[in-house]
Coordinates of C-alpha atoms in Angstrom, one line a residue:
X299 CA 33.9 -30.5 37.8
X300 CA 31.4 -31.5 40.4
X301 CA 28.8 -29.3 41.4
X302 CA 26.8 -29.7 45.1
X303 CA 23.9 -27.2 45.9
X304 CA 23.1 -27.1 49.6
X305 CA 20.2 -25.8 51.4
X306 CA 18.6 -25.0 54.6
X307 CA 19.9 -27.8 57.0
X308 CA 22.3 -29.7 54.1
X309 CA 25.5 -29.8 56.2
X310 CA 29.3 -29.6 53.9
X311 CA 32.4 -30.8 55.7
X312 CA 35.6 -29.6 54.0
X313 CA 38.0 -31.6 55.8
X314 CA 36.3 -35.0 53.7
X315 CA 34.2 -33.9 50.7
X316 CA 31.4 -34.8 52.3
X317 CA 27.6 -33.2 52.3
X318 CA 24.6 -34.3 54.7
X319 CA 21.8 -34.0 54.0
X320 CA 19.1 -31.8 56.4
X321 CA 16.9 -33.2 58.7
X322 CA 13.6 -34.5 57.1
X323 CA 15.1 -34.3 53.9
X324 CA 14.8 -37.3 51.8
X325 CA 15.7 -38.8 48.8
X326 CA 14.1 -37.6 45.4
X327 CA 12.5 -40.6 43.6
X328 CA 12.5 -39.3 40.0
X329 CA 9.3 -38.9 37.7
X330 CA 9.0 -41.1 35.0
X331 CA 9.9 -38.2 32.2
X332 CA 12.6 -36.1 30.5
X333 CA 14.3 -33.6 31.6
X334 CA 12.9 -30.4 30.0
X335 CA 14.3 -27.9 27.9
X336 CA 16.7 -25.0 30.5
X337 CA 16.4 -21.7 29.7
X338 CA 17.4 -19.3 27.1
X339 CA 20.4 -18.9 28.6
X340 CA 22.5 -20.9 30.8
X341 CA 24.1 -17.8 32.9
X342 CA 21.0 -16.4 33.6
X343 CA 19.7 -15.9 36.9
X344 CA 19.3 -18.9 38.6
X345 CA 19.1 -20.9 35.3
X346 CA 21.8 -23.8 36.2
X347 CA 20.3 -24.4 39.2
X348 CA 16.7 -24.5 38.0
X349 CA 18.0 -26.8 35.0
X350 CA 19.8 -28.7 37.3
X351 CA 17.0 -29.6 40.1
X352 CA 14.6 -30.1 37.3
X353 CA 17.3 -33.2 35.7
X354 CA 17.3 -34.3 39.2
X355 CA 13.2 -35.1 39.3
X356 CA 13.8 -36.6 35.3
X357 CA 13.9 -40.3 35.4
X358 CA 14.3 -40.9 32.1
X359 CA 17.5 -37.6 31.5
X360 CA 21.1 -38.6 32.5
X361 CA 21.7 -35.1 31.0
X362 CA 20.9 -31.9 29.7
X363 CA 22.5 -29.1 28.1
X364 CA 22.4 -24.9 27.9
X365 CA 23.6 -22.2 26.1
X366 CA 24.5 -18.9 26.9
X367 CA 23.0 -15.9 25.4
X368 CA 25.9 -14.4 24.2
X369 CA 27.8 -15.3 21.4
X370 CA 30.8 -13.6 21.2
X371 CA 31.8 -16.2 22.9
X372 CA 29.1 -18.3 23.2
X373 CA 29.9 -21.3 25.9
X374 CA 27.7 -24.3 26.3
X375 CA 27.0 -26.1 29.7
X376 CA 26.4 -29.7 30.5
X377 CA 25.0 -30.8 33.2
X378 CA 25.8 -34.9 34.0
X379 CA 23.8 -37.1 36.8
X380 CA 27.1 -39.3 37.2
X381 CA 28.0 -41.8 39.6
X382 CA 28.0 -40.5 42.8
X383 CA 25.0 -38.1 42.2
X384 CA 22.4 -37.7 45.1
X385 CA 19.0 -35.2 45.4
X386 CA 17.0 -34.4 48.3
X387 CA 13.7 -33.1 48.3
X388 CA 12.4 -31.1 51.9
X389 CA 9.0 -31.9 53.0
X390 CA 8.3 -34.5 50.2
X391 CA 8.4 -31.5 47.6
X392 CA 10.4 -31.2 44.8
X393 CA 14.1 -31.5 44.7
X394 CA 15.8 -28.9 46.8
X395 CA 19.4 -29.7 46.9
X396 CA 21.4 -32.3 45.4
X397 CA 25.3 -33.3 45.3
X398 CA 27.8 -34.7 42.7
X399 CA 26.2 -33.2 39.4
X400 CA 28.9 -33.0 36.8
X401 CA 29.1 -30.2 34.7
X402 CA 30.9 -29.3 32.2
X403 CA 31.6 -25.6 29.8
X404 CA 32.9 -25.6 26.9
X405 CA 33.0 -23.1 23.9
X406 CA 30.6 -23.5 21.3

């Protein structure tokens, strides 16, 4: 599936697919390491989404994985900077949104 995480200002139009990016929001130029390790576990509060902006900033990550915490069943998640993939950092932060990450959850 593709996954698209709007903020403040980003704009989503059903009718096409498509997202806009907010006002003064411009595109992430990724830092010249890896993507580092997500959390402990990939359902946690707001542990995709901080996994996710941080592969975003990683230059040199197409991808990264997670695990959940539990294990009965335990389900890893893989998130994929495909074609397609865009980030946005506001005020020449960090990244703050982004659109077309693939992810993937499968059973492990």
């Amino acid at each position: 599936m593709r996954w698209s995480y709007l903020t403040d200002g980003d704009s989503y139009d059903p009718t096409g697919w498509q997202v806009g990016k907010g006002a003064g929001n411009s595109p992430v130029v990724p830092q010249s390491r890896p993507a580092r390790p997500p959390s402990a576990d990939a359902f946690g509060s707001y542990a995709l989404r901080d996994a996710a902006l941080d592969l975003a900033a990683a230059g040199l990550s197409a991808s990264t994985t997670a695990a959940t915490a539990e294990t009965a069943p335990r389900f890893v998640v893989g998130l994929t900077k495909d074609s397609g993939f865009a980030a946005y950092a506001a005020g020449g932060a960090g990244p703050s949104s982004f659109t077309g990450m693939a992810v993937s959850i499968q059973a492990g």
